[in-house]
Coordinates of C-alpha atoms in Angstrom, one line a residue:
M1 CA 77.1 78.1 95.7
H2 CA 77.9 81.4 97.0
G3 CA 78.0 80.1 100.5
R4 CA 81.4 78.7 99.9
F5 CA 82.9 82.0 100.8
S6 CA 82.9 83.8 104.2
V7 CA 82.8 87.5 103.4
R8 CA 84.1 89.7 106.2
R9 CA 82.8 93.3 105.8
G10 CA 82.5 94.9 109.2
V11 CA 81.9 98.3 110.8
V12 CA 84.5 100.0 112.9
A13 CA 84.6 103.3 114.7
A14 CA 86.1 106.4 113.1
A15 CA 89.0 106.4 115.5
A16 CA 90.0 102.8 114.9
V17 CA 93.7 102.3 114.4
V18 CA 95.0 99.4 112.4
G19 CA 98.2 99.4 114.3
M20 CA 101.0 99.6 111.7
V21 CA 102.6 102.1 109.4
L22 CA 100.6 100.9 106.4
S23 CA 97.4 102.2 108.1
L24 CA 95.6 105.1 106.5
A25 CA 92.8 107.0 108.1
A26 CA 90.3 109.1 106.2
C27 CA 87.6 106.8 104.7
T28 CA 84.0 106.8 105.6
P29 CA 83.8 105.0 109.0
D30 CA 80.8 102.9 108.2
R31 CA 82.4 101.3 105.2
S32 CA 85.9 100.7 106.5
V33 CA 87.2 97.4 107.9
S34 CA 90.2 96.7 110.0
I35 CA 93.1 94.5 108.9
D36 CA 94.1 92.2 111.7
V37 CA 97.9 92.3 111.7
P38 CA 100.4 92.5 114.5
P39 CA 101.4 96.0 115.6
Q40 CA 104.4 97.4 113.6
V41 CA 107.4 98.5 115.7
E42 CA 108.7 101.9 114.8
G43 CA 112.1 102.4 113.2
A44 CA 114.3 100.9 110.5
F45 CA 115.6 97.4 110.3
P46 CA 119.0 96.5 111.9
A47 CA 121.9 97.7 109.7
E48 CA 122.8 94.2 108.4
T49 CA 119.2 93.4 107.4
Q50 CA 118.8 96.8 105.7
E51 CA 122.0 96.3 103.7
Q52 CA 120.8 92.9 102.5
L53 CA 117.4 94.3 101.4
E54 CA 119.1 97.2 99.5
A55 CA 121.5 94.8 97.8
A56 CA 118.7 92.5 96.7
V57 CA 116.8 95.4 95.1
A58 CA 119.9 96.8 93.4
N59 CA 120.6 93.4 91.9
A60 CA 117.1 92.9 90.7
M61 CA 116.9 96.3 89.2
S62 CA 120.1 95.7 87.2
A63 CA 119.0 92.3 86.0
A64 CA 115.5 93.4 85.1
G65 CA 116.7 96.6 83.4
A66 CA 114.8 98.9 85.7
S67 CA 116.1 102.4 86.4
G68 CA 113.8 102.8 89.4
A69 CA 111.9 100.9 92.0
I70 CA 109.6 101.5 94.9
V71 CA 109.8 99.0 97.8
G72 CA 108.0 98.4 101.0
V73 CA 109.1 95.8 103.5
W74 CA 107.4 95.5 106.9
A75 CA 108.4 93.1 109.6
P76 CA 106.2 94.0 112.7
W77 CA 108.7 92.5 115.2
S78 CA 111.8 94.2 113.7
G79 CA 111.4 97.2 111.5
S80 CA 110.3 98.6 108.2
W81 CA 111.8 99.9 105.0
V82 CA 109.7 102.0 102.5
S83 CA 111.8 103.7 99.8
G84 CA 112.1 105.0 96.3
V85 CA 115.2 103.6 94.7
G86 CA 117.1 104.8 91.5
T87 CA 115.8 107.2 89.0
Q88 CA 112.8 107.7 86.7
T89 CA 114.9 107.0 83.5
P90 CA 118.1 105.2 82.6
G91 CA 119.8 108.5 82.0
G92 CA 119.5 109.4 85.6
G93 CA 116.7 111.8 85.3
G94 CA 114.0 112.3 88.0
E95 CA 113.9 111.2 91.6
V96 CA 111.8 108.1 92.5
T97 CA 109.6 108.8 95.6
T98 CA 107.3 106.6 97.7
D99 CA 104.2 108.7 96.9
M100 CA 104.2 107.9 93.2
Q101 CA 101.4 105.9 91.6
F102 CA 101.9 103.0 89.3
A103 CA 100.0 100.1 87.7
A104 CA 98.9 97.5 90.3
A105 CA 99.1 95.0 87.4
K106 CA 97.8 91.5 88.4
S107 CA 96.7 92.5 91.9
T108 CA 93.7 93.7 89.9
R109 CA 92.8 90.1 89.5
S110 CA 92.6 89.6 93.2
M111 CA 90.4 92.7 93.5
T112 CA 88.1 91.4 90.8
C113 CA 87.7 88.1 92.7
D114 CA 87.1 90.1 95.9
I115 CA 84.2 91.7 94.2
L116 CA 82.9 88.4 92.8
Y117 CA 82.9 86.8 96.3
Q118 CA 81.2 89.7 98.0
I119 CA 78.4 90.1 95.5
A120 CA 77.9 86.3 95.6
D121 CA 77.5 86.6 99.3
E122 CA 74.9 89.3 98.7
G123 CA 73.0 86.9 96.4
L124 CA 73.5 88.9 93.2
V125 CA 75.4 86.0 91.5
D126 CA 76.2 82.3 92.2
L127 CA 79.8 81.2 91.8
D128 CA 78.6 78.3 89.7
D129 CA 76.7 80.5 87.3
S130 CA 77.7 80.2 83.7
I131 CA 79.5 83.2 82.2
T132 CA 76.9 83.0 79.4
E133 CA 74.2 84.3 81.9
Y134 CA 75.9 87.6 81.9
V135 CA 78.1 87.9 78.8
A136 CA 76.0 87.2 75.7
A137 CA 77.0 86.7 72.0
V138 CA 80.4 85.1 72.8
P139 CA 80.8 81.6 71.4
D140 CA 82.0 78.5 73.1
L141 CA 81.7 79.7 76.7
E142 CA 79.1 77.1 77.8
G143 CA 80.2 75.2 80.9
I144 CA 82.6 78.0 82.1
T145 CA 81.6 79.4 85.5
L146 CA 82.3 82.6 87.2
D147 CA 84.3 80.7 89.8
Q148 CA 86.5 79.1 87.2
L149 CA 87.2 82.5 85.6
C150 CA 88.4 83.7 89.0
D151 CA 90.5 80.6 89.7
G152 CA 92.1 80.7 86.3
T153 CA 90.8 77.3 85.4
S154 CA 88.5 78.2 82.5
G155 CA 90.9 77.0 79.8
I156 CA 90.6 80.4 78.0
G157 CA 93.8 81.8 76.5
S158 CA 95.4 85.3 76.8
Y159 CA 95.6 88.4 74.6
S160 CA 98.5 90.4 76.0
S161 CA 101.3 88.8 74.1
Q162 CA 99.4 89.1 70.9
L163 CA 98.7 92.8 71.2
L164 CA 101.9 94.1 72.9
R165 CA 103.5 95.5 69.8
M166 CA 100.2 97.3 68.9
W167 CA 100.1 98.8 72.4
L168 CA 103.7 100.0 72.1
D169 CA 103.1 101.6 68.7
N170 CA 99.8 103.3 69.7
P171 CA 99.8 103.6 73.6
D172 CA 96.9 106.2 73.6
R173 CA 94.4 103.9 72.0
R174 CA 91.5 102.9 74.2
W175 CA 90.4 99.3 74.0
A176 CA 87.0 97.7 74.6
P177 CA 87.2 94.6 77.0
R178 CA 85.3 92.4 74.5
E179 CA 87.7 93.4 71.7
L180 CA 90.7 92.3 73.9
A181 CA 89.1 89.2 75.2
A182 CA 88.4 88.0 71.6
F183 CA 92.1 87.5 71.1
G184 CA 92.3 85.2 74.1
L185 CA 89.2 83.4 73.1
G186 CA 90.7 82.7 69.7
Q187 CA 93.4 80.6 71.2
E188 CA 93.0 76.8 71.4
R189 CA 91.7 75.5 74.7
T190 CA 94.3 73.4 76.5
A191 CA 92.0 71.7 79.0
E192 CA 88.4 71.3 80.0
P193 CA 87.1 74.0 82.3
G194 CA 88.1 73.4 85.9
A195 CA 90.8 70.9 85.1
Q196 CA 94.0 72.9 85.5
Y197 CA 95.4 76.4 85.9
R198 CA 96.0 78.5 82.7
D199 CA 97.1 82.1 82.9
S200 CA 94.2 84.0 81.2
D201 CA 93.9 87.7 81.1
A202 CA 90.9 87.3 78.8
G203 CA 89.2 85.3 81.5
Y204 CA 89.4 88.1 84.0
L205 CA 88.1 90.6 81.5
L206 CA 85.0 88.4 80.9
L207 CA 84.6 88.1 84.7
G208 CA 84.7 91.9 85.0
L209 CA 82.0 92.2 82.3
A210 CA 79.9 89.7 84.2
L211 CA 80.3 91.7 87.4
E212 CA 79.2 94.9 85.7
R213 CA 76.2 93.2 84.2
A214 CA 75.1 91.5 87.5
T215 CA 75.4 94.7 89.5
G216 CA 74.5 97.4 87.0
K217 CA 77.7 99.2 88.1
S218 CA 80.9 100.0 86.3
A219 CA 84.1 98.1 87.1
G220 CA 85.6 101.3 88.5
T221 CA 82.6 101.8 90.9
L222 CA 82.9 98.2 92.0
V223 CA 86.6 98.5 92.8
E224 CA 85.9 101.6 94.8
E225 CA 82.9 100.3 96.7
Y226 CA 84.0 96.8 97.4
V227 CA 87.8 97.1 97.8
A228 CA 89.3 100.6 97.9
D229 CA 86.8 102.3 100.2
P230 CA 86.5 99.5 102.8
L231 CA 90.3 99.0 103.0
D232 CA 91.0 102.8 103.0
L233 CA 93.1 102.5 99.9
T234 CA 93.2 106.2 99.2
A235 CA 95.7 106.1 96.3
T236 CA 94.0 103.2 94.6
T237 CA 91.8 103.8 91.5
F238 CA 90.5 101.9 88.6
G239 CA 92.0 103.3 85.4
A240 CA 94.5 106.1 84.8
P241 CA 96.5 107.7 87.6
D242 CA 95.3 110.8 89.5
P243 CA 96.8 113.8 87.5
E244 CA 97.4 115.5 90.9
I245 CA 99.7 112.7 92.1
P246 CA 103.2 112.0 90.8
V247 CA 103.6 108.9 88.6
L248 CA 106.5 106.4 88.4
T249 CA 107.8 106.3 84.8
G250 CA 107.0 103.0 83.1
L251 CA 109.6 101.5 80.7
F252 CA 109.8 98.8 78.1
A253 CA 113.2 97.7 76.7
P254 CA 113.2 96.8 73.1
Q255 CA 114.8 93.6 71.8
D256 CA 118.6 93.8 71.0
G257 CA 119.7 90.4 69.6
D258 CA 119.1 87.8 72.3
R259 CA 119.0 90.6 74.9
R260 CA 117.3 93.9 75.6
N261 CA 118.4 97.5 74.9
C262 CA 117.7 98.7 78.4
L263 CA 119.6 102.0 77.9
D264 CA 117.0 103.1 75.2
S265 CA 113.9 101.8 76.9
L266 CA 110.6 103.1 75.6
D267 CA 108.6 105.4 78.0
I268 CA 105.1 103.8 78.0
T269 CA 103.9 105.5 81.2
D270 CA 100.8 106.8 79.5
L271 CA 99.8 103.4 78.0
S272 CA 96.0 103.2 78.3
R273 CA 94.8 101.3 81.3
T274 CA 91.9 100.0 79.2
T275 CA 94.4 97.4 78.0
G276 CA 94.1 95.8 81.5
F277 CA 90.5 96.5 82.5
T278 CA 89.6 94.0 85.3
D279 CA 92.8 91.9 84.7
A280 CA 95.4 94.6 85.3
G281 CA 93.7 98.1 85.1
V282 CA 94.1 99.4 88.7
T283 CA 96.5 102.1 89.7
T284 CA 97.9 102.2 93.2
D285 CA 100.9 103.3 95.4
I286 CA 103.3 101.3 97.5
T287 CA 101.5 101.9 100.8
D288 CA 98.1 100.8 99.4
L289 CA 99.7 97.8 97.6
G290 CA 101.2 96.6 100.9
R291 CA 98.0 97.2 102.8
Y292 CA 96.1 95.3 100.1
A293 CA 98.4 92.3 100.4
Q294 CA 97.7 92.2 104.1
S295 CA 94.0 92.2 103.5
L296 CA 94.3 89.2 101.2
A297 CA 96.4 87.3 103.7
T298 CA 94.3 88.0 106.7
S299 CA 90.9 87.4 105.1
T300 CA 89.8 90.9 105.7
L301 CA 87.3 90.9 102.8
V302 CA 87.1 87.3 101.9
S303 CA 88.3 84.1 103.7
A304 CA 91.8 83.3 102.3
E305 CA 91.5 79.7 103.3
E306 CA 88.3 79.3 101.4
R307 CA 89.4 81.2 98.3
L308 CA 92.5 78.9 98.2
E309 CA 90.4 75.7 98.7
G310 CA 91.3 73.5 95.8
A311 CA 94.2 75.7 94.7
L312 CA 96.4 74.3 91.9
P313 CA 100.0 74.4 90.9
E314 CA 100.8 77.3 88.5
T315 CA 102.6 74.9 86.2
G316 CA 103.6 71.2 86.2
S317 CA 107.1 72.2 87.4
S318 CA 106.0 74.6 90.2
P319 CA 107.4 73.9 93.6
S320 CA 105.0 72.1 96.0
W321 CA 104.8 75.3 98.2
L322 CA 103.5 77.5 95.3
T323 CA 99.8 77.2 94.4
I324 CA 97.2 79.5 92.9
G325 CA 93.4 79.9 93.3
G326 CA 90.8 82.6 93.9
G327 CA 92.9 85.2 92.2
V328 CA 95.9 84.9 94.6
F329 CA 99.1 82.9 94.9
Q330 CA 100.1 81.1 98.1
A331 CA 103.9 80.9 98.4
G332 CA 104.8 79.1 101.6
S333 CA 103.0 81.0 104.3
L334 CA 102.8 84.1 102.1
I335 CA 99.6 85.1 100.2
G336 CA 99.6 87.7 97.4
Q337 CA 100.0 88.4 93.7
H338 CA 102.6 89.3 91.2
G339 CA 102.7 90.2 87.5
V340 CA 103.3 92.9 84.9
F341 CA 101.4 95.7 83.2
P342 CA 103.4 97.2 80.3
G343 CA 106.0 99.4 81.9
Y344 CA 105.7 98.0 85.4
T345 CA 106.5 94.7 87.3
T346 CA 104.8 94.4 90.6
A347 CA 104.5 92.0 93.5
A348 CA 102.9 92.1 96.9
Y349 CA 102.8 89.3 99.5
S350 CA 102.0 89.1 103.2
D351 CA 102.1 86.4 106.0
P352 CA 98.8 86.3 108.0
E353 CA 100.4 85.2 111.2
S354 CA 103.6 87.2 111.5
G355 CA 102.4 90.2 109.5
L356 CA 105.6 90.1 107.3
T357 CA 104.7 92.1 104.2
V358 CA 106.6 92.9 101.0
A359 CA 105.3 95.2 98.2
L360 CA 107.4 96.4 95.2
V361 CA 107.3 97.8 91.7
L362 CA 110.1 97.9 89.1
N363 CA 109.7 100.4 86.3
Q364 CA 110.5 97.9 83.6
S365 CA 108.3 95.1 82.3
A366 CA 110.3 93.6 79.4
G367 CA 111.7 90.8 81.6
G368 CA 108.3 89.4 82.6
S369 CA 106.6 88.8 85.9
G370 CA 109.3 86.5 87.2
F371 CA 111.5 89.3 88.4
G372 CA 108.7 90.7 90.7
A373 CA 107.9 87.4 92.2
R374 CA 111.5 86.4 92.8
L375 CA 112.5 89.7 94.3
A376 CA 109.5 89.7 96.6
W377 CA 110.3 86.2 97.8
E378 CA 114.0 87.1 98.3
L379 CA 113.1 90.2 100.3
A380 CA 110.6 88.2 102.4
A381 CA 113.3 85.6 103.1
I382 CA 115.7 88.3 104.2
A383 CA 113.2 90.1 106.4
S384 CA 111.9 86.8 107.9
K385 CA 115.3 86.4 109.6
A386 CA 115.5 90.0 110.9
P387 CA 116.4 90.2 114.6
A388 CA 113.6 91.2 116.9
A389 CA 113.6 94.7 118.3
A390 CA 113.7 95.3 122.1
G391 CA 110.6 93.8 123.7
Q392 CA 109.6 91.9 120.6
T393 CA 109.7 88.2 119.6
A394 CA 110.7 87.0 116.1
P395 CA 108.5 84.4 114.5
A396 CA 109.7 80.9 114.7
A397 CA 108.5 79.6 111.4
G398 CA 110.5 80.4 108.2
L399 CA 110.0 80.2 104.5
P400 CA 110.8 77.1 102.3
W401 CA 113.5 79.0 100.3
T402 CA 116.6 81.1 100.9
P403 CA 117.5 84.6 99.8
E404 CA 120.5 83.2 98.0
Q405 CA 118.3 80.9 95.9
Y406 CA 116.3 83.8 94.4
R407 CA 119.3 86.2 94.2
Q408 CA 120.9 83.6 91.9
E409 CA 117.8 83.1 89.8
I410 CA 117.3 86.8 89.3
S411 CA 121.0 87.2 88.3
E412 CA 120.8 84.3 85.8
R413 CA 117.8 85.9 84.1
A414 CA 119.4 89.3 83.4
I415 CA 117.9 90.8 80.2
C416 CA 120.1 93.8 79.3
A417 CA 122.7 93.8 76.5
E418 CA 124.4 96.5 78.6
P419 CA 123.6 97.2 82.2
I420 CA 121.9 100.5 82.9
S421 CA 124.2 101.2 85.9

């Protein structure tokens, strides 16, 4: 029933201005869409807010074993902060700059769902179609729909944890999506399709294969046509980074007893993006990642309200304000995604009303996706209380957590046997 989703793909004039520093002009006018966010005031945050943001990032980098980070925080009523922090490697080598590309990680999932909903609106697929209509010769997929693959409720398992050691040992190897998905399909199903959320990278790979089959186009072409071009995401590509653009070094700290040897982290920057495909295979930069989070929150391509209809808790112990559906998380009033691709931990969230937006990447993935989510929520809580600039009004509503809460959780989860700084 592809009518469940209201797809918003409009036409704007070439001179249209989105109205904030995240805006990027230069895409074909008849394909671009505007993102409806409040105008961004010029200038930095007040000094106290800025100090709190910088301290939060420094603490998270230390705990996660990251030598470098790229961060963007935009509060339209108060100010913005976009910065490269730290260095490319633990030894202090290489400046981190805001123009660097990195793995978008699980924001790829959101893009894959964006494509699904748009081609469903075009009548190319139905959300209730079985995956078996598009991906043949894969056993035990009857009863699993395209919609369930996008929602993460198919019951299929994941492959990443099973293959990580092989990737680290042979980072240049290219992987076929079916080969990867087989490892997730081999895991025991934990629930009937549609019953509960289960993190499944294999599910998003199968969904990507279905989208390719339904459209006759490659996943890279679909990301370009349905996501990157309409949103003017000029640094966002499917697959490997642009060789002409600098790249943030991606690190993975090996085990050292019950901790990690962060000082001797492996450089896995060149790990093949084929390991992620339509689950985590997109490359982006911090401006594009923030802009993309805004598009998710403001229903620019697809209605956020409808994609989150029937959203479920991530786990049985998730707070009541955290749910997931349609390839995105809703955390309080924020909508976005977070996760890891080997070497990188990313998160990007935005509030559709206030325009508050946070995007970040840490160049270390050994600690898991929790560091990215917690840092994004800490930064959002800090920025949500930023004083209004002259002539502006700060939003009245807040978030259901405090910066201190996630500062403490991040510190308690420190992974390094010895701090890198």
